Coordinates of C-alpha atoms in Angstrom, one line a residue:
M1 CA -0.9 -28.4 19.2
R2 CA -1.8 -25.1 18.1
L3 CA 0.0 -25.7 14.4
V4 CA -1.8 -29.1 14.1
V5 CA -5.4 -27.1 14.7
L6 CA -4.2 -24.6 12.0
Y7 CA -3.0 -27.2 9.4
C8 CA -6.6 -28.5 9.8
L9 CA -8.2 -25.1 9.5
L10 CA -6.7 -24.4 6.3
W11 CA -8.5 -26.9 4.0
S12 CA -11.8 -25.1 4.8
F13 CA -10.6 -22.0 3.8
H14 CA -10.6 -20.5 -0.1
T15 CA -7.4 -18.9 -0.5
S16 CA -6.6 -15.8 -3.4
A17 CA -3.8 -14.0 -2.9
G18 CA -1.7 -12.4 -6.2
H19 CA -0.2 -13.8 -9.1
F20 CA -0.5 -16.5 -11.2
P21 CA -3.9 -18.2 -10.5
R22 CA -3.3 -21.8 -11.0
A23 CA -6.8 -22.0 -12.9
C24 CA -5.1 -20.0 -15.7
V25 CA -1.8 -21.6 -16.6
S26 CA -2.9 -24.0 -19.1
S27 CA -1.6 -24.2 -22.5
K28 CA -5.2 -23.4 -23.3
S29 CA -5.6 -20.2 -21.3
M30 CA -2.1 -19.0 -22.0
M31 CA -2.2 -19.5 -25.5
E32 CA -5.9 -17.6 -25.6
K33 CA -4.4 -15.1 -22.9
E34 CA -7.4 -15.4 -21.0
C35 CA -7.6 -15.6 -17.4
C36 CA -11.4 -15.5 -16.4
P37 CA -11.7 -18.7 -14.3
P38 CA -15.3 -19.9 -13.2
W39 CA -16.5 -18.6 -9.5
S40 CA -17.1 -21.9 -7.6
G41 CA -20.3 -20.2 -6.4
D42 CA -22.2 -20.6 -9.3
G43 CA -19.8 -22.1 -11.9
S44 CA -19.8 -19.2 -14.3
P45 CA -16.8 -17.1 -15.5
C46 CA -16.3 -14.5 -12.9
G47 CA -19.5 -15.2 -11.2
Q48 CA -21.3 -13.3 -14.0
L49 CA -24.6 -15.3 -13.0
S50 CA -24.6 -14.0 -9.5
G51 CA -23.4 -10.4 -10.8
R52 CA -20.5 -10.6 -9.2
G53 CA -18.3 -9.5 -12.4
S54 CA -17.4 -10.5 -16.2
C55 CA -14.8 -11.5 -18.6
Q56 CA -13.7 -8.3 -20.1
D57 CA -10.5 -7.0 -22.0
V58 CA -7.7 -5.3 -20.3
L59 CA -7.4 -1.6 -21.2
L60 CA -3.8 -0.4 -20.5
S61 CA -2.8 3.1 -19.9
N62 CA -0.8 5.0 -22.7
A63 CA 0.1 7.7 -20.7
P64 CA 4.2 8.1 -21.3
L65 CA 6.9 6.6 -19.4
G66 CA 10.0 8.0 -17.7
P67 CA 13.6 7.7 -20.1
Q68 CA 14.8 5.4 -17.6
F69 CA 14.0 1.8 -19.5
P70 CA 15.2 2.4 -23.1
F71 CA 13.5 -0.9 -24.3
T72 CA 10.5 -2.0 -25.4
G73 CA 9.2 -6.0 -25.7
V74 CA 12.0 -7.6 -23.9
D75 CA 10.6 -8.0 -20.6
D76 CA 7.6 -9.7 -19.3
R77 CA 6.5 -7.2 -16.7
E78 CA 6.1 -4.3 -19.5
S79 CA 2.5 -3.1 -20.0
W80 CA 1.5 -5.5 -17.1
P81 CA -0.2 -8.2 -17.8
S82 CA -0.5 -7.8 -21.7
V83 CA 2.5 -10.6 -22.5
F84 CA 0.2 -13.0 -20.5
Y85 CA -2.9 -12.5 -20.5
N86 CA -5.5 -9.6 -22.4
R87 CA -8.4 -10.6 -21.1
T88 CA -9.2 -10.9 -17.2
C89 CA -12.3 -10.4 -14.8
Q90 CA -13.5 -7.1 -13.9
C91 CA -15.4 -7.4 -10.7
S92 CA -18.7 -5.4 -10.0
G93 CA -19.5 -3.8 -6.8
N94 CA -17.6 -4.8 -3.5
F95 CA -16.7 -7.9 -4.9
M96 CA -12.6 -8.9 -5.6
G97 CA -10.5 -11.6 -6.9
F98 CA -9.3 -13.1 -9.8
D99 CA -12.7 -14.8 -10.3
C100 CA -14.6 -12.3 -8.3
G101 CA -15.0 -14.6 -5.4
N102 CA -14.0 -12.3 -2.7
C103 CA -14.7 -8.9 -1.2
R104 CA -13.0 -5.7 -1.5
F105 CA -10.5 -4.7 1.2
G106 CA -12.6 -3.1 3.9
F107 CA -15.9 -5.4 3.0
W108 CA -16.9 -8.7 4.9
G109 CA -19.9 -11.0 4.7
P110 CA -21.3 -13.6 2.1
N111 CA -22.7 -10.8 -0.6
C112 CA -19.6 -8.2 0.8
T113 CA -21.9 -5.7 2.3
E114 CA -20.7 -5.4 5.8
R115 CA -17.9 -2.8 6.5
R116 CA -15.2 -3.2 9.0
L117 CA -12.0 -1.6 10.0
L118 CA -9.2 -3.6 11.4
V119 CA -6.7 -2.3 13.5
R120 CA -2.8 -3.2 13.2
R121 CA -1.0 -3.0 16.6
N122 CA 2.3 -2.2 17.9
I123 CA 3.9 -5.7 18.1
F124 CA 4.9 -4.8 21.5
D125 CA 1.2 -4.3 22.7
L126 CA 0.2 -7.7 21.6
S127 CA -0.2 -10.1 24.6
V128 CA 1.9 -13.1 24.5
P129 CA -0.8 -15.5 23.4
E130 CA -1.4 -13.0 20.5
K131 CA 2.5 -12.3 19.8
N132 CA 2.6 -16.4 19.9
K133 CA -0.2 -16.7 17.4
F134 CA 1.3 -14.6 15.2
L135 CA 4.6 -16.2 15.2
A136 CA 2.6 -19.4 14.5
Y137 CA 0.6 -18.0 11.6
L138 CA 4.2 -17.1 10.0
T139 CA 5.4 -20.8 10.6
L140 CA 2.0 -22.1 9.1
A141 CA 2.2 -20.2 5.8
K142 CA 5.7 -21.0 5.4
H143 CA 4.6 -24.8 5.5
T144 CA 1.5 -24.6 3.3
T145 CA 1.3 -25.0 -0.4
S146 CA -0.8 -22.4 -1.9
A147 CA -4.0 -23.6 -3.4
D148 CA -4.5 -21.4 -5.8
Y149 CA -1.4 -19.9 -7.0
V150 CA 1.6 -21.4 -8.6
I151 CA 4.8 -19.1 -10.0
P152 CA 6.5 -19.3 -13.3
T153 CA 9.8 -21.0 -13.7
G154 CA 10.5 -19.2 -17.1
T155 CA 9.6 -16.7 -19.0
Y156 CA 7.2 -16.3 -21.7
G157 CA 9.5 -16.5 -24.3
Q158 CA 11.1 -19.2 -22.6
M159 CA 7.3 -21.1 -22.4
N160 CA 7.5 -20.9 -26.3
N161 CA 4.9 -17.9 -25.9
G162 CA 2.7 -19.8 -23.7
S163 CA 2.6 -23.2 -25.3
R164 CA 5.0 -24.9 -23.2
P165 CA 3.7 -24.1 -19.8
M166 CA 6.5 -23.8 -17.0
F167 CA 4.8 -23.3 -13.2
R168 CA 5.6 -25.1 -10.2
D169 CA 3.9 -25.2 -6.3
I170 CA 5.5 -22.8 -3.8
N171 CA 4.3 -22.2 -0.2
I172 CA 2.4 -19.4 0.5
Y173 CA 4.8 -17.2 2.6
D174 CA 7.4 -17.8 -0.3
L175 CA 4.7 -16.9 -2.9
F176 CA 5.2 -13.4 -1.5
V177 CA 8.8 -13.4 -1.2
W178 CA 8.8 -14.5 -4.9
M179 CA 6.4 -11.7 -5.8
H180 CA 8.6 -9.1 -4.3
Y181 CA 12.0 -11.0 -6.2
Y182 CA 9.9 -10.6 -9.1
V183 CA 8.6 -7.0 -9.3
S184 CA 12.3 -6.1 -8.8
R185 CA 14.4 -8.5 -10.5
D186 CA 16.6 -7.2 -13.4
T187 CA 15.4 -7.6 -17.0
L188 CA 17.1 -10.8 -18.8
L189 CA 18.3 -9.2 -22.2
G190 CA 19.1 -12.6 -23.5
G191 CA 23.2 -13.9 -23.4
S192 CA 24.7 -12.5 -20.3
E193 CA 23.4 -9.2 -20.9
I194 CA 21.1 -7.6 -18.3
W195 CA 19.2 -4.2 -17.1
S196 CA 19.4 -3.7 -13.6
D197 CA 18.0 0.0 -14.0
I198 CA 14.4 -1.1 -13.7
D199 CA 12.2 -1.6 -10.5
F200 CA 8.4 -1.9 -10.6
A201 CA 8.0 -1.7 -6.7
H202 CA 10.9 0.4 -5.8
E203 CA 12.7 3.7 -6.3
A204 CA 9.6 5.7 -7.9
P205 CA 5.7 7.0 -7.1
G206 CA 4.6 3.4 -7.0
F207 CA 7.0 2.2 -3.6
L208 CA 4.0 3.1 -1.1
P209 CA 1.2 2.0 -3.0
W210 CA 2.9 -1.3 -4.0
H211 CA 4.2 -2.3 -0.7
R212 CA 1.0 -0.9 0.5
L213 CA -1.5 -3.7 -1.6
F214 CA 1.7 -6.4 -0.6
L215 CA 0.7 -6.3 3.1
L216 CA -3.1 -6.1 2.6
Q217 CA -3.0 -9.4 0.4
W218 CA -0.8 -11.0 2.9
E219 CA -2.6 -10.3 5.4
K220 CA -5.7 -11.2 3.5
E221 CA -4.2 -14.4 2.9
I222 CA -3.5 -15.1 6.4
Q223 CA -7.0 -14.7 7.7
R224 CA -8.2 -17.0 4.8
L225 CA -5.8 -19.6 5.3
T226 CA -6.2 -19.8 9.4
G227 CA -10.1 -18.4 9.8
D228 CA -9.1 -15.5 11.8
E229 CA -10.7 -12.9 10.2
N230 CA -9.6 -10.3 13.0
F231 CA -5.7 -10.7 12.2
T232 CA -3.8 -7.7 11.4
I233 CA 0.1 -7.4 10.7
P234 CA 1.9 -5.9 13.7
Y235 CA 4.1 -2.7 13.6
W236 CA 7.2 -2.4 14.8
D237 CA 8.0 1.5 15.8
W238 CA 11.6 2.1 15.0
R239 CA 11.9 6.1 15.8
D240 CA 14.6 6.4 18.0
A241 CA 15.7 2.7 18.5
E242 CA 19.1 2.0 19.6
D243 CA 19.0 -1.6 18.4
C244 CA 16.9 -4.1 17.2
D245 CA 14.7 -4.8 20.0
I246 CA 12.7 -7.3 18.2
C247 CA 15.8 -9.5 17.4
T248 CA 15.1 -11.8 20.4
D249 CA 14.0 -15.3 20.6
E250 CA 10.6 -14.2 22.1
Y251 CA 9.6 -12.1 18.9
M252 CA 11.9 -12.6 15.6
G253 CA 15.0 -14.5 16.7
G254 CA 18.1 -13.5 18.4
H255 CA 21.9 -14.1 17.2
H256 CA 23.1 -17.6 17.4
P257 CA 25.8 -18.1 19.8
A258 CA 28.4 -19.2 17.3
N259 CA 27.7 -18.1 14.4
P260 CA 26.6 -13.9 14.9
N261 CA 25.1 -14.1 11.1
L262 CA 22.5 -16.9 11.7
L263 CA 19.5 -16.7 14.0
S264 CA 19.3 -18.8 17.5
P265 CA 18.2 -22.1 17.3
A266 CA 15.9 -21.1 19.9
S267 CA 13.9 -18.8 17.5
F268 CA 11.1 -19.8 15.7
F269 CA 12.8 -19.1 12.4
S270 CA 16.2 -20.6 12.9
S271 CA 15.1 -23.6 10.5
W272 CA 13.5 -21.5 7.9
Q273 CA 14.9 -21.9 4.1
I274 CA 15.4 -18.6 2.1
V275 CA 14.4 -18.2 -1.5
C276 CA 15.4 -15.8 -4.5
S277 CA 18.3 -14.7 -3.3
R278 CA 21.0 -15.4 -5.7
M279 CA 20.5 -13.0 -8.1
E280 CA 24.0 -13.3 -10.0
E281 CA 23.3 -16.8 -10.5
Y282 CA 19.9 -16.0 -12.1
N283 CA 21.0 -13.4 -14.2
S284 CA 24.0 -15.4 -15.3
R285 CA 21.8 -18.4 -16.5
Q286 CA 19.1 -16.0 -17.8
A287 CA 16.8 -17.8 -15.2
L288 CA 14.1 -16.8 -13.1
C289 CA 14.1 -17.7 -9.2
D290 CA 11.9 -21.1 -9.3
G291 CA 11.5 -20.9 -5.5
T292 CA 14.3 -23.7 -4.4
P293 CA 15.5 -23.1 -0.9
E294 CA 19.0 -21.8 -0.8
G295 CA 20.1 -21.6 3.1
P296 CA 19.5 -20.2 6.0
L297 CA 17.8 -17.0 7.1
L298 CA 21.1 -14.6 7.6
R299 CA 20.7 -11.5 10.3
N300 CA 23.3 -9.4 12.0
P301 CA 21.6 -6.3 13.0
G302 CA 24.0 -3.3 13.9
N303 CA 27.4 -4.7 12.2
H304 CA 26.9 -3.1 8.9
D305 CA 28.5 -0.1 7.0
K306 CA 28.0 2.7 9.4
A307 CA 29.4 5.2 6.8
R308 CA 26.3 4.3 4.6
T309 CA 24.0 4.5 7.4
P310 CA 25.4 6.1 10.4
R311 CA 21.8 5.4 12.6
L312 CA 18.4 4.1 12.7
P313 CA 15.7 6.8 11.8
S314 CA 14.7 9.1 14.6
S315 CA 11.0 11.0 15.2
A316 CA 12.5 14.5 13.8
D317 CA 13.3 12.2 10.8
V318 CA 10.1 10.8 10.6
E319 CA 8.7 14.7 11.1
F320 CA 10.6 16.1 8.6
C321 CA 9.2 13.8 5.9
L322 CA 6.0 14.5 6.6
S323 CA 6.5 18.4 6.4
L324 CA 7.2 17.6 2.5
T325 CA 4.4 18.7 0.8
Q326 CA 5.0 17.4 -2.7
Y327 CA 4.2 13.4 -2.9
E328 CA 6.8 13.2 -5.9
S329 CA 9.0 15.7 -7.7
G330 CA 11.5 16.2 -11.0
S331 CA 12.6 12.7 -12.4
M332 CA 10.6 10.8 -10.0
N333 CA 13.3 8.0 -9.0
K334 CA 15.8 7.9 -6.6
A335 CA 17.3 11.5 -7.7
A336 CA 14.0 13.5 -6.9
N337 CA 14.5 16.3 -4.3
F338 CA 11.8 17.4 -2.0
S339 CA 10.0 14.3 -2.5
F340 CA 8.2 12.9 0.3
R341 CA 8.2 9.3 -1.3
N342 CA 11.8 9.2 -2.1
T343 CA 12.7 10.8 1.7
L344 CA 10.6 7.9 3.0
E345 CA 12.3 5.3 0.9
G346 CA 15.6 6.4 2.0
F347 CA 17.1 7.9 -1.1
A348 CA 16.8 11.5 0.1
S349 CA 18.2 12.9 3.0
P350 CA 15.9 13.3 6.0
L351 CA 17.5 16.6 7.0
T352 CA 17.0 18.4 3.8
G353 CA 14.9 16.3 1.3
I354 CA 18.1 16.7 -1.0
A355 CA 18.8 13.2 -2.8
D356 CA 22.4 11.6 -1.7
A357 CA 23.5 8.4 -3.3
S358 CA 26.1 8.1 -0.8
Q359 CA 23.3 7.2 2.0
S360 CA 20.8 5.1 2.9
S361 CA 18.2 6.3 5.5
M362 CA 14.9 6.1 6.4
H363 CA 13.0 2.7 5.0
N364 CA 16.4 2.2 3.3
A365 CA 18.0 2.2 6.9
L366 CA 16.6 -0.3 8.4
H367 CA 17.2 -2.9 5.1
I368 CA 20.9 -2.0 5.5
Y369 CA 21.0 -2.2 8.9
M370 CA 19.9 -5.7 9.3
N371 CA 22.7 -6.9 7.6
G372 CA 21.6 -10.3 6.0
T373 CA 19.0 -11.2 3.7
M374 CA 16.6 -8.3 4.3
S375 CA 19.7 -6.3 3.2
Q376 CA 19.6 -7.5 -0.5
V377 CA 16.1 -5.9 -2.1
Q378 CA 14.7 -8.8 -4.2
G379 CA 15.1 -11.4 -1.3
S380 CA 14.4 -9.1 2.0
A381 CA 10.9 -10.2 2.0
N382 CA 12.1 -13.7 3.4
D383 CA 12.7 -12.0 6.8
P384 CA 9.6 -12.0 8.6
I385 CA 11.0 -8.4 10.0
F386 CA 10.0 -6.9 6.5
L387 CA 6.3 -7.3 7.3
L388 CA 6.8 -5.2 10.4
H389 CA 9.2 -3.0 9.1
H390 CA 6.6 -1.8 6.1
A391 CA 3.7 -2.1 8.2
F392 CA 5.3 1.1 10.1
V393 CA 6.2 2.7 6.9
D394 CA 2.8 2.7 5.4
S395 CA 1.7 4.1 8.7
I396 CA 3.8 6.9 7.7
F397 CA 2.4 7.1 4.3
E398 CA -1.0 7.3 6.0
Q399 CA -0.1 10.3 8.4
W400 CA 1.1 12.0 5.1
L401 CA -2.3 11.2 3.5
R402 CA -4.2 12.4 6.4
R403 CA -2.2 15.5 6.9
Y404 CA -2.6 16.8 3.1
H405 CA -5.8 15.0 2.0
P406 CA -4.4 14.8 -1.5
L407 CA -6.5 14.1 -4.5
Q408 CA -5.9 11.1 -6.6
E409 CA -4.5 13.6 -9.7
V410 CA -1.7 14.5 -7.1
Y411 CA 0.0 10.9 -7.8
P412 CA 1.7 11.3 -11.1
E413 CA -0.3 10.2 -14.0
A414 CA 2.7 10.3 -16.7
N415 CA 6.6 10.1 -17.2
A416 CA 7.4 8.2 -13.9
P417 CA 9.4 5.1 -14.5
I418 CA 7.8 2.0 -16.0
G419 CA 5.2 0.7 -14.2
H420 CA 5.0 3.4 -11.7
N421 CA 2.3 5.8 -13.6
R422 CA -1.2 6.4 -11.6
E423 CA -3.1 3.9 -14.1
S424 CA 0.0 1.3 -14.7
Y425 CA -1.2 -1.8 -13.3
M426 CA 1.0 -3.0 -10.3
V427 CA 3.3 -6.2 -11.1
P428 CA 2.5 -9.2 -10.7
F429 CA -0.8 -9.1 -9.0
I430 CA -3.6 -10.7 -10.4
P431 CA -6.2 -9.8 -10.2
L432 CA -5.6 -6.4 -11.3
Y433 CA -4.8 -3.2 -9.4
R434 CA -3.5 0.4 -10.5
N435 CA -1.1 2.3 -8.4
G436 CA -3.4 5.3 -8.0
D437 CA -6.1 2.7 -6.3
F438 CA -4.0 2.9 -3.2
F439 CA -3.1 6.4 -3.2
I440 CA -6.3 6.6 -0.5
S441 CA -6.7 6.6 3.6
S442 CA -6.0 3.5 5.0
R443 CA -9.6 3.9 6.2
E444 CA -11.2 3.3 3.3
L445 CA -9.4 -0.1 2.6
G446 CA -10.5 -1.2 5.7
Y447 CA -7.8 -0.9 8.4
D448 CA -6.2 1.7 10.6
Y449 CA -3.2 1.8 12.8
S450 CA -3.4 2.0 16.6
Y451 CA -0.8 5.0 17.3
L452 CA -2.8 7.1 14.6
R453 CA -6.2 6.3 16.6
D454 CA -4.8 7.4 19.7
S455 CA -3.5 10.4 18.4
E456 CA -7.3 11.0 16.5
P457 CA -7.7 15.0 18.4
D458 CA -4.4 15.9 16.7
S459 CA -6.1 14.8 13.3
F460 CA -8.4 17.9 13.3
Q461 CA -6.1 20.0 13.7
D462 CA -4.1 18.1 10.5
Y463 CA -7.3 18.3 8.9
I464 CA -7.8 22.1 9.1
K465 CA -3.9 23.0 8.5
S466 CA -4.3 21.0 5.1
Y467 CA -6.7 23.2 4.0
L468 CA -5.1 26.3 5.2
E469 CA -2.0 25.4 3.1
Q470 CA -3.8 25.0 0.4
A471 CA -5.7 28.2 0.7
S472 CA -2.1 30.0 0.7
Q473 CA -1.3 29.0 -2.7
I474 CA -4.8 30.4 -4.0
W475 CA -4.8 33.4 -1.4
Q476 CA -5.1 36.1 -4.4
W477 CA -8.1 34.4 -5.8
L478 CA -9.6 34.1 -2.2
L479 CA -8.7 37.8 -1.8
G480 CA -10.4 38.6 -5.0
A481 CA -13.6 37.1 -4.6
A482 CA -14.2 38.4 -1.0
V483 CA -13.8 42.0 -2.2
V484 CA -16.3 41.3 -5.4
G485 CA -18.9 39.6 -2.9
A486 CA -18.4 42.4 -0.6
V487 CA -19.1 45.1 -3.2
L488 CA -22.1 43.2 -4.6
T489 CA -23.4 42.8 -1.5
A490 CA -23.1 46.6 -0.4
V491 CA -25.0 47.5 -3.8
L492 CA -27.6 45.1 -3.1
G493 CA -28.3 46.0 0.3
R494 CA -28.3 50.0 -1.0
L495 CA -30.7 49.2 -3.8
A496 CA -33.0 47.4 -1.1
S497 CA -32.7 49.8 1.0
L498 CA -34.0 52.5 -1.3
L499 CA -36.6 50.2 -2.6
C500 CA -38.3 50.0 1.0
R501 CA -37.9 53.7 1.7
C502 CA -39.7 54.4 -1.8
R503 CA -42.7 51.9 -0.7
R504 CA -42.8 53.4 3.1
K505 CA -43.2 57.0 1.3
Q506 CA -46.3 55.6 -0.9
L507 CA -48.3 54.3 2.0
P508 CA -51.5 56.0 3.0
E509 CA -51.7 57.8 6.2
E510 CA -54.0 55.3 7.7
K511 CA -51.9 52.2 7.0
Q512 CA -49.0 53.5 8.9
P513 CA -47.9 51.7 11.6
L514 CA -49.2 52.7 14.8
L515 CA -46.7 52.7 18.0
M516 CA -46.9 49.4 19.8
E517 CA -48.3 49.2 23.1
K518 CA -46.2 47.3 26.0
D519 CA -48.2 44.4 25.6
D520 CA -47.3 43.9 21.7
Y521 CA -44.0 44.6 22.1
H522 CA -43.3 42.1 24.8
S523 CA -45.2 39.7 22.4
L524 CA -43.2 40.7 19.7
L525 CA -40.1 40.1 21.2
S526 CA -41.1 36.5 22.7
Q527 CA -41.7 35.6 19.2
S528 CA -38.3 37.0 18.2
H529 CA -36.5 34.6 20.8
L530 CA -38.6 31.9 19.4

């Protein structure tokens, strides 16, 4: 009955998540390379008549890229989104969306003027009705076709440079699976050739901002789909976990009694079909995933390669990550040492901060541990545990941001792997967002984490600690400034004292102050207290 009600709610809400807007995939739009659809509120492109935004040229960053991708002009994702569009809606104020019809993250109301802070909670802290509602929302998203977005089934070249559009419908849940596949897929070079050392959302600085935006967009889509404006993605706190305690039929699905690689028939997700998991097949055909169902969801937690991932992350591992003051370092890829991002992602040891290609730790460890669909990068978002896992990873990122309060300039402006510079637009989101836009506190984006709010008193100490650490780096300048200030104060004080003495000597005798009477003294004392 709950699902029937939710299906009915669907049609009364406007959806707007991320990738190719249905309104922008006609041959006319593709040939003109313009995605500036009218806002339904006033019928004008980008809601211009209502002051929501306007159609403008896409301004691309010209900052140099790292050397990891030695090609130019062979991948549709290069200089995103210029291969497809060079004009899009640029929204004003608190408006957002491919047509400027929605509010920026953290803002609500008909004019996007209301501020709200939603709280993501531990999945085990949800009541039974709240937990069941979350599972029902997942199922609804899996069975509801996206009203506003479609996916391309061919490259821009295969579309004859836009004159022969190749797109198809997809359900809301699989839309996000497809986006995660598309951002991390190999580059198709023609024939049987591919280039695999490329990823616009992993193994580089953009890993944390990209997944932060991914979760926000997914959250927004569920809110619009269901009308539940208070919905937030729950997180799974996997610190010190000995096994997959969410892998039960009450939560994300237990083992199948006859086949440990499948989910229990009693699970919400046992009937789910996955998409975008056959990388070798796509590469051999030089084709894109088209969203065709490819089989059941696979998961066999704990039966993974123990040599590569001997254990799940501990609280000590998380604390070590948070002790790393550099967000990024060196080559800014999976070989980076003492990088908070690379250590949290799992390519560097959470004991030393040194990159180690033979091990998968932290974020990567959870993917490997699941030993199934979630263990393959491109198709991992098929497993709904992906959402719970990345929400907790995002919370660790948030802790780091609150501890060090970095300026946006801390995020690399140039020489990061392709797609990962600060001003690069994130693939494959339309409307457009830059990596640096999400290198800010979650509170500015309208959400928080329950366990971070519970530990709020410690945040002041972290706040002070961050400034002390910054001060320690410039103590020589601070000491010099203090010495100069002290000298100037002493000189000015001496000059003022001499000046006062000279004036007192010049006063006529009859104008010299008399000794105060007792009453006058008490009166003056009273005034001084006041």
